[in-house]
Coordinates of C-alpha atoms and ligand atoms in Angstrom, one line a residue:
M1 CA 67.2 -115.7 182.4
L2 CA 66.0 -112.8 184.7
D3 CA 62.5 -113.2 183.3
T4 CA 62.3 -116.2 185.7
V5 CA 62.6 -113.7 188.7
L6 CA 59.2 -113.9 190.4
P7 CA 57.2 -110.8 191.8
D8 CA 57.0 -110.5 195.4
P9 CA 54.2 -113.0 196.5
I10 CA 52.5 -110.3 198.6
T11 CA 53.0 -107.0 196.9
N12 CA 53.4 -108.3 193.4
D13 CA 56.3 -106.1 193.0
R14 CA 59.0 -107.4 190.7
P15 CA 62.7 -106.8 191.4
T16 CA 64.1 -104.2 188.7
Q17 CA 66.1 -105.6 185.9
G18 CA 68.5 -104.0 183.7
A19 CA 71.3 -101.6 184.7
A20 CA 70.4 -101.2 188.4
R21 CA 69.7 -104.9 188.7
L22 CA 70.0 -105.6 192.4
R23 CA 67.4 -103.4 194.0
D24 CA 65.7 -103.9 197.4
Q25 CA 62.0 -103.2 198.4
H26 CA 63.2 -99.9 199.8
G27 CA 64.5 -98.6 196.5
R28 CA 68.1 -99.1 197.5
V29 CA 70.5 -100.5 194.6
K30 CA 73.3 -102.7 195.5
R31 CA 76.8 -102.1 194.0
K32 CA 79.2 -103.4 196.7
L33 CA 79.8 -107.0 197.7
R34 CA 81.8 -107.9 200.9
L35 CA 83.3 -111.3 200.3
S36 CA 84.6 -113.2 203.4
L37 CA 87.4 -115.8 202.7
T38 CA 87.5 -117.2 206.2
D39 CA 86.1 -116.8 209.6
R40 CA 89.6 -117.5 211.1
C41 CA 91.8 -114.7 212.6
N42 CA 95.0 -114.4 214.3
F43 CA 93.9 -111.4 216.3
R44 CA 91.5 -111.3 219.2
C45 CA 89.9 -107.9 219.0
S46 CA 87.4 -108.1 221.9
Y47 CA 84.8 -106.1 220.0
C48 CA 84.7 -108.7 217.2
M49 CA 85.8 -112.1 218.6
P50 CA 84.3 -114.1 221.3
E51 CA 86.6 -115.5 224.1
H52 CA 86.3 -119.1 222.7
P53 CA 85.8 -118.9 219.0
V54 CA 84.3 -121.8 217.3
W55 CA 85.5 -122.0 213.7
L56 CA 83.6 -123.1 210.8
P57 CA 84.6 -126.6 209.4
K58 CA 87.2 -126.0 206.7
A59 CA 85.3 -128.1 204.2
S60 CA 82.4 -125.8 204.5
L61 CA 84.3 -122.7 203.4
L62 CA 83.7 -121.8 199.6
T63 CA 86.6 -123.3 197.5
R64 CA 88.5 -120.8 195.1
A65 CA 86.3 -121.8 192.2
E66 CA 83.1 -121.4 194.2
L67 CA 84.1 -118.0 195.5
L68 CA 84.7 -116.9 191.8
R69 CA 81.3 -118.4 190.8
M70 CA 79.6 -116.5 193.5
A71 CA 81.3 -113.3 192.8
R72 CA 80.6 -113.6 189.0
L73 CA 76.9 -114.0 189.7
A74 CA 77.0 -110.9 191.7
V75 CA 79.0 -108.8 189.1
D76 CA 76.6 -109.9 186.5
Q77 CA 73.8 -108.5 188.6
G78 CA 75.5 -105.0 188.9
I79 CA 77.9 -105.5 191.8
T80 CA 80.9 -103.2 190.7
H81 CA 83.0 -103.3 194.0
I82 CA 84.2 -106.4 195.8
R83 CA 85.9 -106.1 199.2
L84 CA 87.5 -109.1 200.5
T85 CA 87.2 -109.6 204.4
G86 CA 86.9 -112.1 207.0
G87 CA 88.0 -113.2 209.8
E88 CA 91.6 -112.2 208.4
P89 CA 91.5 -112.5 204.7
L90 CA 95.3 -112.9 204.7
L91 CA 95.1 -116.1 206.6
R92 CA 93.2 -117.9 203.6
A93 CA 95.6 -120.1 201.8
G94 CA 95.9 -119.0 198.2
V95 CA 94.6 -115.5 198.8
R96 CA 96.8 -114.1 195.9
D97 CA 95.3 -116.6 193.5
I98 CA 91.8 -115.7 194.7
V99 CA 92.5 -112.1 193.9
S100 CA 93.7 -113.0 190.5
D101 CA 90.7 -115.0 189.8
L102 CA 88.4 -112.0 190.8
Q103 CA 90.6 -109.7 188.7
T104 CA 89.1 -111.5 185.6
L105 CA 85.6 -110.1 186.5
R106 CA 86.7 -106.6 185.4
S107 CA 85.8 -107.4 181.9
S108 CA 82.2 -108.0 183.2
G109 CA 81.8 -104.9 185.1
L110 CA 83.9 -105.1 188.3
Q111 CA 85.6 -101.7 188.8
R112 CA 87.3 -102.3 192.3
L113 CA 88.8 -104.9 194.3
S114 CA 89.6 -104.1 197.7
M115 CA 90.4 -105.8 201.0
T116 CA 90.0 -105.0 204.7
S117 CA 92.8 -106.5 206.8
N118 CA 94.6 -106.5 210.2
A119 CA 97.9 -106.2 208.0
E120 CA 99.9 -108.5 210.1
R121 CA 100.8 -110.4 207.0
L122 CA 101.2 -107.6 204.5
G123 CA 104.9 -107.6 204.9
E124 CA 105.1 -110.6 202.7
L125 CA 101.8 -110.4 200.9
A126 CA 101.4 -106.7 200.0
Q127 CA 103.5 -106.9 196.8
P128 CA 102.0 -110.2 195.5
L129 CA 98.4 -108.8 196.1
A130 CA 99.2 -105.7 194.3
D131 CA 100.7 -107.6 191.5
A132 CA 97.7 -109.9 191.4
G133 CA 95.2 -106.8 190.8
L134 CA 94.1 -105.7 194.4
D135 CA 93.4 -101.9 194.2
D136 CA 93.3 -100.8 197.9
L137 CA 93.2 -101.7 201.4
N138 CA 91.5 -100.8 204.7
I139 CA 93.5 -101.7 207.8
S140 CA 92.3 -102.1 211.3
F141 CA 94.4 -99.8 213.4
D142 CA 92.7 -99.1 216.8
A143 CA 95.7 -97.4 218.6
I144 CA 99.2 -95.9 218.1
D145 CA 100.4 -96.8 221.6
P146 CA 101.9 -100.3 221.3
D147 CA 100.6 -101.4 224.8
V148 CA 97.1 -100.3 224.0
F149 CA 97.1 -102.0 220.6
E150 CA 98.2 -105.2 222.1
T151 CA 95.6 -105.0 224.8
L152 CA 93.0 -104.4 222.3
T153 CA 93.9 -107.0 219.6
G154 CA 96.1 -109.6 221.5
R155 CA 98.9 -108.9 219.0
P156 CA 102.0 -106.7 218.9
I157 CA 101.9 -103.4 216.7
A158 CA 105.3 -103.8 215.1
P159 CA 104.3 -106.3 212.2
V160 CA 101.2 -104.2 211.5
L161 CA 103.3 -101.1 211.1
R162 CA 105.7 -103.0 208.8
G163 CA 102.5 -104.4 206.9
I164 CA 101.2 -100.7 206.4
N165 CA 104.6 -99.7 205.1
A166 CA 104.8 -102.8 202.7
A167 CA 101.3 -101.9 201.3
R168 CA 102.3 -98.3 200.6
A169 CA 105.6 -99.4 199.1
A170 CA 103.6 -101.6 196.8
G171 CA 101.5 -98.7 195.7
L172 CA 98.3 -99.7 197.4
P173 CA 96.2 -96.9 198.7
V174 CA 95.6 -97.4 202.5
K175 CA 92.9 -96.3 204.9
L176 CA 93.2 -96.9 208.7
N177 CA 89.9 -98.0 210.5
A178 CA 89.7 -97.5 214.2
V179 CA 86.9 -98.9 216.3
L180 CA 86.6 -96.8 219.4
I181 CA 85.5 -98.1 223.0
R182 CA 85.0 -95.7 225.9
D183 CA 87.7 -96.1 228.4
R184 CA 89.6 -98.6 226.3
N185 CA 91.1 -96.6 223.3
D186 CA 89.1 -93.3 223.3
H187 CA 92.4 -91.6 224.6
Q188 CA 93.9 -92.6 221.3
I189 CA 91.8 -90.3 219.2
L190 CA 94.2 -87.5 219.2
P191 CA 97.4 -89.5 219.0
L192 CA 96.0 -91.7 216.1
T193 CA 94.7 -88.5 214.3
R194 CA 98.1 -87.0 214.7
W195 CA 100.0 -89.9 213.4
A196 CA 97.7 -90.5 210.5
L197 CA 98.2 -86.7 209.4
E198 CA 101.8 -87.1 209.8
Q199 CA 101.9 -90.2 207.7
D200 CA 99.6 -88.8 205.1
L201 CA 97.1 -91.7 205.7
S202 CA 93.3 -91.6 205.9
L203 CA 91.8 -92.4 209.1
R204 CA 88.1 -93.5 209.9
F205 CA 86.7 -93.9 213.4
I206 CA 84.1 -96.5 213.7
E207 CA 81.5 -96.5 216.3
Y208 CA 81.5 -99.7 218.3
M209 CA 78.5 -101.8 216.9
P210 CA 76.6 -104.5 218.8
L211 CA 77.8 -107.4 216.7
D212 CA 80.2 -109.1 219.0
Q213 CA 79.8 -111.8 221.8
P214 CA 76.3 -111.5 223.2
G215 CA 76.2 -109.3 226.4
R216 CA 79.5 -107.7 225.8
W217 CA 78.4 -104.5 223.9
R218 CA 76.8 -101.8 226.1
P219 CA 75.4 -98.4 224.7
E220 CA 77.5 -96.4 227.1
T221 CA 80.7 -97.8 225.7
V222 CA 79.9 -96.3 222.4
M223 CA 82.1 -93.3 221.6
S224 CA 79.6 -91.2 219.4
E225 CA 80.5 -89.4 216.2
A226 CA 79.6 -86.1 218.2
E227 CA 81.8 -87.1 221.1
V228 CA 84.9 -88.0 218.7
L229 CA 84.5 -84.5 217.0
A230 CA 84.5 -82.8 220.3
V231 CA 87.8 -84.5 221.2
L232 CA 89.2 -83.5 217.8
R233 CA 88.1 -79.9 218.2
T234 CA 90.2 -79.7 221.5
Q235 CA 93.3 -79.6 219.4
H236 CA 92.3 -79.3 215.7
T237 CA 90.1 -77.2 213.4
V238 CA 87.4 -79.5 212.1
E239 CA 85.1 -78.9 209.1
A240 CA 82.5 -81.3 207.9
L241 CA 82.7 -82.1 204.3
P242 CA 79.4 -82.9 202.2
R243 CA 78.1 -86.4 202.9
S244 CA 78.6 -88.8 199.9
A245 CA 77.2 -92.3 199.5
E246 CA 80.2 -93.6 201.5
P247 CA 79.3 -94.7 205.2
A248 CA 81.9 -92.2 206.7
T249 CA 81.3 -88.7 207.1
R250 CA 84.4 -86.9 206.3
Y251 CA 86.0 -84.0 208.0
R252 CA 88.7 -81.7 207.0
I253 CA 91.2 -81.6 210.0
D254 CA 93.6 -78.6 210.0
G255 CA 92.8 -78.1 206.3
Q256 CA 93.4 -81.8 205.4
D257 CA 90.7 -84.1 204.1
R258 CA 92.1 -87.1 206.0
V259 CA 89.6 -88.1 208.8
G260 CA 86.1 -89.8 208.7
V261 CA 83.6 -91.1 211.2
I262 CA 81.4 -94.1 210.6
A263 CA 78.5 -93.4 212.9
T264 CA 76.4 -96.6 212.4
V265 CA 74.9 -96.5 216.0
S266 CA 74.4 -92.5 216.3
N267 CA 73.7 -91.7 212.9
P268 CA 72.9 -94.9 210.7
F269 CA 73.4 -94.6 206.9
C270 CA 70.9 -97.4 206.1
G271 CA 68.9 -95.2 203.9
S272 CA 71.7 -95.3 201.2
C273 CA 73.1 -98.7 201.9
D274 CA 74.4 -100.3 198.6
R275 CA 76.0 -103.3 200.2
I276 CA 75.5 -107.0 200.4
R277 CA 77.6 -109.7 202.1
F278 CA 78.7 -113.4 201.5
T279 CA 80.0 -115.2 204.4
A280 CA 83.0 -117.7 203.8
T281 CA 80.4 -120.5 203.4
G282 CA 78.4 -118.5 200.8
E283 CA 75.5 -117.4 203.2
L284 CA 74.1 -114.3 201.7
F285 CA 73.5 -111.4 204.5
T286 CA 71.7 -108.4 202.8
C287 CA 72.3 -106.3 206.1
L288 CA 75.2 -106.5 208.7
F289 CA 72.4 -106.6 211.3
A290 CA 70.1 -109.1 209.5
Q291 CA 68.9 -111.9 211.9
T292 CA 69.3 -114.6 209.4
G293 CA 71.1 -115.2 205.9
T294 CA 70.3 -117.1 202.6
P295 CA 72.4 -120.2 202.3
M296 CA 73.4 -119.6 198.6
G297 CA 76.7 -121.5 199.1
A298 CA 74.7 -124.5 200.1
Q299 CA 72.2 -124.0 197.4
M300 CA 75.2 -124.1 194.9
R301 CA 76.7 -127.2 196.4
A302 CA 73.3 -128.9 196.0
G303 CA 73.6 -128.5 192.3
A304 CA 71.7 -125.2 191.6
D305 CA 72.5 -123.6 188.2
D306 CA 73.2 -119.9 187.7
D307 CA 69.7 -119.1 187.0
A308 CA 68.4 -120.5 190.2
L309 CA 71.1 -118.9 192.2
T310 CA 70.5 -115.5 190.5
E311 CA 66.8 -115.8 191.3
T312 CA 67.8 -116.5 195.1
L313 CA 70.0 -113.4 195.0
H314 CA 67.3 -111.3 193.6
R315 CA 64.7 -112.4 195.9
A316 CA 66.9 -112.0 199.2
V317 CA 67.9 -108.6 198.0
W318 CA 64.5 -107.5 197.4
H319 CA 63.3 -108.5 200.9
K320 CA 66.3 -106.6 202.5
Q321 CA 65.0 -104.9 205.7
A322 CA 65.2 -101.3 206.4
G323 CA 68.3 -101.9 208.7
Y324 CA 69.8 -100.8 212.0
A325 CA 68.1 -97.4 211.7
A326 CA 64.6 -99.0 212.0
Q327 CA 65.7 -101.5 214.6
P328 CA 68.5 -100.4 216.8
G329 CA 70.3 -102.5 219.5
P330 CA 71.9 -105.9 219.6
V331 CA 71.0 -108.7 217.3
E332 CA 70.6 -112.0 218.7
R333 CA 72.0 -114.6 216.4
T334 CA 74.8 -117.2 216.2
I335 CA 77.1 -115.4 213.7
L336 CA 79.4 -112.7 215.1
M337 CA 81.5 -110.0 213.4
H338 CA 84.4 -112.2 212.6
G339 CA 82.0 -114.7 210.7
M340 CA 80.2 -111.9 208.8
G341 CA 83.2 -109.9 207.7
G342 CA 82.4 -106.3 209.0
Ligands
LIG1 N1 90.4 -108.9 210.0 C1 90.0 -107.7 209.2 C2 90.3 -106.6 209.9 O1 90.1 -106.5 211.1 O2 90.2 -105.5 209.2 C3 88.7 -107.9 208.4 C4 87.5 -108.4 209.2 S1 86.9 -107.3 210.5 C5 85.6 -108.2 211.1 C6 86.3 -106.0 209.4 C7 86.0 -104.7 210.1 O3 85.0 -104.8 211.2 C8 87.2 -104.1 210.8 O4 87.4 -102.8 210.4 C9 86.8 -104.2 212.2 O5 87.4 -103.1 213.0 C10 85.3 -103.9 212.2 N2 84.6 -104.5 213.4 C11 84.6 -105.6 213.9 N3 83.8 -105.8 215.0 C12 83.3 -104.4 215.1 C13 82.3 -103.9 216.1 N4 81.7 -104.6 217.1 N5 81.9 -102.6 215.8 C14 82.3 -101.9 214.8 N6 83.4 -102.4 213.9 C15 83.8 -103.7 214.1
LIG2 FE1 90.3 -110.4 213.6 FE2 89.5 -108.3 212.1 FE3 88.0 -109.3 214.2 FE4 90.2 -108.1 214.8 S1 88.5 -107.1 213.8 S2 89.5 -110.2 215.5 S3 91.6 -108.5 213.2 S4 88.6 -110.3 212.3

């Protein structure tokens, strides 16, 4: 089947086949897929959602069977880690069944099945998701102060705290993600860190990326990794740990390996990027900052067979651009963060 993958028409390079199957023109191998289940969300994080979101038509979202097919194609080509995202993935009807479907891909090479969520619905869903085969959760958690949390997200903190507890009670490893915006929640760096250390939870600070409503992001609102570390050093000992292939640089804080910083803006990790993304309609984005995607969902609905879809996947991945590091700044396109999946 892969013999049908054509060489690049200009360079005559041929995408690598075999073990490291999804390779781009810069030599980066893809191992991780972020699979969006919906663009809808019950939160209104200003750094992600526009003031007046326009949702995708429900009929355009990949069905449960289509999601499994797209995921299977990707796993067959070397993807070992799937992260479910959104919008808010817990709003997707039948999310538990989708997890059980994807769980069947372990025999084809899937090693890890994760989710990124705002946790509001985890109180009722954590245990069913763990039972269905989910391995772990990243939870957005931008403030520990209830008022700041509600101002940032538009929702109260209490159900989120219950959701975090429910996930831990269900045995799901949890990492917290906090997007920092200057003068909005940078004063939460120390309280969040203290709370995460007390709770024995991992916490990653994320630099605010220009992927929200056009015109909203400004460079001066980004709290850079260096600034976050300077704040942490006012009250903690901070020791950098060796960088891995993960996007976060990890730091030992007061002797505990609990805090990371994802410095997409000040120190992009594009050189080691091993990710691809499917939106909820099956549009393939090979980079979070890509201007356009490849409509594989539409191609599937038009009747394409697995060979044709696999060829499209290889070709799109091969042409993946260098990334944000090569072209920093806001991207002009209609899809925003909640449609892309983070
Ligand atoms: N609703 C889920 C959640 O919030 O965890 C999953 C979707 S959300 C789009 C995925 C991740 O993207 C979250 O960790 C969120 O904080 C992050 N995110 C959204 N907009 C961002 C931005 N402009 N800059 C940096 N991270 C952002
Ligand atoms: Fe919703 Fe997540 Fe975006 Fe917040 S970051 S609005 S929770 S999709």
